[in-house]
């Protein structure tokens, strides 16, 4: 039940920078966050190739495509003003900051303070009910003073995120 390859290619072309990402994603999963009880979305990303040996910093995340399908107007209006937003406490970021071609896996929690699990599941369910469109989760970074570039791109659907959440991260969101 993966992402349709034609839709994936189309969405990847729509990435914010129109560049090939630094890391090649082999798998990604989502689980309910545990940093604060009952809050957050924990994301784990596995990679197997690093295309850029320069130090990378200033990790950010954004959504490309109809990720907010079916959401209230207020959410659809506010999201573009908030995205991309900075990622903090990313496991694997230290490896990326070195001048190296070493690949790394990444994991982080989104919404650890304010995104309740109930709200998270409601957002995901609404997107599934609105047609479950393919969208892109894009991680961005700064590359050694040369500007913003895509770190990783994850084509997905809300139904895949819901399945991963329900399976405790054992189902892929890619």
GROMACS .gro file of C-alpha atoms in nm:
model
  174
    1UNK     CA    1   0.000   0.000   0.000
    2UNK     CA    2   0.283   0.238  -0.087
    3UNK     CA    3   0.271   0.567  -0.268
    4UNK     CA    4   0.181   0.566  -0.641
    5UNK     CA    5   0.514   0.609  -0.826
    6UNK     CA    6   0.377   0.856  -1.084
    7UNK     CA    7   0.233   1.073  -0.807
    8UNK     CA    8   0.559   1.040  -0.611
    9UNK     CA    9   0.766   1.161  -0.908
   10UNK     CA   10   0.529   1.455  -0.966
   11UNK     CA   11   0.538   1.559  -0.599
   12UNK     CA   12   0.919   1.529  -0.581
   13UNK     CA   13   0.949   1.763  -0.880
   14UNK     CA   14   0.743   2.008  -0.676
   15UNK     CA   15   0.991   2.008  -0.387
   16UNK     CA   16   1.075   2.356  -0.262
   17UNK     CA   17   1.424   2.366  -0.413
   18UNK     CA   18   1.383   2.144  -0.724
   19UNK     CA   19   1.711   1.972  -0.630
   20UNK     CA   20   1.799   1.612  -0.552
   21UNK     CA   21   1.800   1.557  -0.174
   22UNK     CA   22   2.129   1.504   0.011
   23UNK     CA   23   2.009   1.182   0.176
   24UNK     CA   24   1.839   0.891   0.002
   25UNK     CA   25   1.556   0.768   0.223
   26UNK     CA   26   1.517   0.390   0.246
   27UNK     CA   27   1.235   0.389   0.502
   28UNK     CA   28   1.048   0.616   0.736
   29UNK     CA   29   0.799   0.555   1.013
   30UNK     CA   30   0.587   0.745   1.261
   31UNK     CA   31   0.489   0.669   1.619
   32UNK     CA   32   0.306   0.868   1.884
   33UNK     CA   33   0.556   1.094   2.060
   34UNK     CA   34   0.679   1.017   2.411
   35UNK     CA   35   0.877   1.331   2.502
   36UNK     CA   36   0.567   1.468   2.674
   37UNK     CA   37   0.298   1.217   2.770
   38UNK     CA   38   0.013   1.212   2.518
   39UNK     CA   39   0.175   1.460   2.278
   40UNK     CA   40   0.376   1.471   1.959
   41UNK     CA   41   0.461   1.273   1.650
   42UNK     CA   42   0.792   1.085   1.655
   43UNK     CA   43   0.945   1.038   1.307
   44UNK     CA   44   1.226   0.794   1.223
   45UNK     CA   45   1.404   0.812   0.888
   46UNK     CA   46   1.655   0.556   0.758
   47UNK     CA   47   1.895   0.649   0.478
   48UNK     CA   48   2.165   0.469   0.281
   49UNK     CA   49   2.337   0.736   0.072
   50UNK     CA   50   2.475   1.084   0.140
   51UNK     CA   51   2.530   1.283  -0.179
   52UNK     CA   52   2.697   1.588  -0.019
   53UNK     CA   53   3.010   1.574   0.200
   54UNK     CA   54   2.987   1.939   0.316
   55UNK     CA   55   2.871   2.024   0.669
   56UNK     CA   56   2.494   2.059   0.693
   57UNK     CA   57   2.305   2.265   0.949
   58UNK     CA   58   1.979   2.451   1.027
   59UNK     CA   59   1.743   2.158   0.975
   60UNK     CA   60   1.383   2.252   0.890
   61UNK     CA   61   1.070   2.066   0.782
   62UNK     CA   62   0.797   2.160   0.537
   63UNK     CA   63   0.506   1.998   0.355
   64UNK     CA   64   0.465   2.011  -0.023
   65UNK     CA   65   0.137   1.935  -0.196
   66UNK     CA   66  -0.210   1.875  -0.053
   67UNK     CA   67  -0.097   1.762   0.293
   68UNK     CA   68  -0.369   1.968   0.461
   69UNK     CA   69  -0.658   1.838   0.250
   70UNK     CA   70  -0.988   1.867   0.432
   71UNK     CA   71  -0.850   2.067   0.724
   72UNK     CA   72  -1.027   2.373   0.863
   73UNK     CA   73  -0.963   2.697   0.677
   74UNK     CA   74  -0.769   2.841   0.971
   75UNK     CA   75  -0.518   2.556   0.955
   76UNK     CA   76  -0.479   2.587   0.576
   77UNK     CA   77  -0.425   2.965   0.606
   78UNK     CA   78  -0.181   2.953   0.900
   79UNK     CA   79   0.033   2.659   0.785
   80UNK     CA   80   0.212   2.842   0.500
   81UNK     CA   81   0.315   3.117   0.743
   82UNK     CA   82   0.459   2.864   0.988
   83UNK     CA   83   0.635   2.634   0.742
   84UNK     CA   84   0.912   2.551   0.708
   85UNK     CA   85   0.982   2.535   1.077
   86UNK     CA   86   1.307   2.460   1.253
   87UNK     CA   87   1.379   2.110   1.382
   88UNK     CA   88   1.552   2.078   1.716
   89UNK     CA   89   1.673   1.774   1.909
   90UNK     CA   90   1.730   1.571   1.591
   91UNK     CA   91   1.918   1.249   1.653
   92UNK     CA   92   2.170   1.222   1.366
   93UNK     CA   93   2.218   1.599   1.322
   94UNK     CA   94   2.568   1.585   1.474
   95UNK     CA   95   2.683   1.346   1.200
   96UNK     CA   96   2.538   1.577   0.935
   97UNK     CA   97   2.729   1.876   1.073
   98UNK     CA   98   3.065   1.712   0.995
   99UNK     CA   99   3.247   1.739   0.662
  100UNK     CA  100   3.188   1.377   0.574
  101UNK     CA  101   3.007   1.148   0.336
  102UNK     CA  102   2.887   0.931   0.623
  103UNK     CA  103   2.518   0.857   0.596
  104UNK     CA  104   2.298   0.880   0.902
  105UNK     CA  105   1.955   0.789   1.024
  106UNK     CA  106   1.744   1.069   1.167
  107UNK     CA  107   1.474   1.080   1.431
  108UNK     CA  108   1.287   1.365   1.594
  109UNK     CA  109   0.956   1.452   1.757
  110UNK     CA  110   0.719   1.713   1.615
  111UNK     CA  111   0.467   1.888   1.840
  112UNK     CA  112   0.606   1.746   2.163
  113UNK     CA  113   0.463   2.034   2.366
  114UNK     CA  114   0.133   2.122   2.202
  115UNK     CA  115   0.019   1.853   1.955
  116UNK     CA  116  -0.196   1.610   2.152
  117UNK     CA  117  -0.227   1.256   2.021
  118UNK     CA  118  -0.604   1.313   1.984
  119UNK     CA  119  -0.544   1.620   1.766
  120UNK     CA  120  -0.278   1.433   1.565
  121UNK     CA  121  -0.511   1.141   1.489
  122UNK     CA  122  -0.792   1.386   1.405
  123UNK     CA  123  -0.569   1.570   1.153
  124UNK     CA  124  -0.462   1.244   0.992
  125UNK     CA  125  -0.818   1.105   0.978
  126UNK     CA  126  -0.947   1.428   0.820
  127UNK     CA  127  -0.682   1.410   0.546
  128UNK     CA  128  -0.769   1.045   0.475
  129UNK     CA  129  -1.140   1.132   0.453
  130UNK     CA  130  -1.058   1.419   0.213
  131UNK     CA  131  -0.926   1.175  -0.048
  132UNK     CA  132  -0.592   1.072   0.104
  133UNK     CA  133  -0.378   1.268  -0.144
  134UNK     CA  134  -0.006   1.209  -0.195
  135UNK     CA  135   0.213   1.484  -0.047
  136UNK     CA  136   0.579   1.534   0.031
  137UNK     CA  137   0.744   1.574   0.370
  138UNK     CA  138   1.061   1.766   0.292
  139UNK     CA  139   1.349   1.820   0.532
  140UNK     CA  140   1.563   2.119   0.439
  141UNK     CA  141   1.914   2.219   0.550
  142UNK     CA  142   2.180   2.480   0.496
  143UNK     CA  143   2.488   2.353   0.317
  144UNK     CA  144   2.820   2.506   0.421
  145UNK     CA  145   2.719   2.860   0.327
  146UNK     CA  146   2.592   2.770  -0.020
  147UNK     CA  147   2.224   2.802   0.067
  148UNK     CA  148   1.920   2.591   0.132
  149UNK     CA  149   1.897   2.243  -0.010
  150UNK     CA  150   1.671   1.942   0.045
  151UNK     CA  151   1.808   1.702   0.303
  152UNK     CA  152   1.545   1.430   0.257
  153UNK     CA  153   1.214   1.392   0.077
  154UNK     CA  154   0.944   1.152   0.189
  155UNK     CA  155   0.644   1.105  -0.041
  156UNK     CA  156   0.353   0.979   0.166
  157UNK     CA  157  -0.021   0.977   0.234
  158UNK     CA  158  -0.215   1.036   0.555
  159UNK     CA  159  -0.334   0.673   0.545
  160UNK     CA  160   0.028   0.551   0.555
  161UNK     CA  161   0.101   0.776   0.852
  162UNK     CA  162  -0.212   0.647   1.029
  163UNK     CA  163  -0.110   0.285   0.963
  164UNK     CA  164   0.241   0.351   1.097
  165UNK     CA  165   0.104   0.523   1.408
  166UNK     CA  166  -0.134   0.232   1.471
  167UNK     CA  167   0.141  -0.026   1.419
  168UNK     CA  168   0.382   0.143   1.660
  169UNK     CA  169   0.614   0.244   1.376
  170UNK     CA  170   0.627  -0.104   1.220
  171UNK     CA  171   0.458   0.020   0.900
  172UNK     CA  172   0.639   0.249   0.658
  173UNK     CA  173   0.505   0.594   0.571
  174UNK     CA  174   0.686   0.587   0.234
   0.00000   0.00000   0.00000
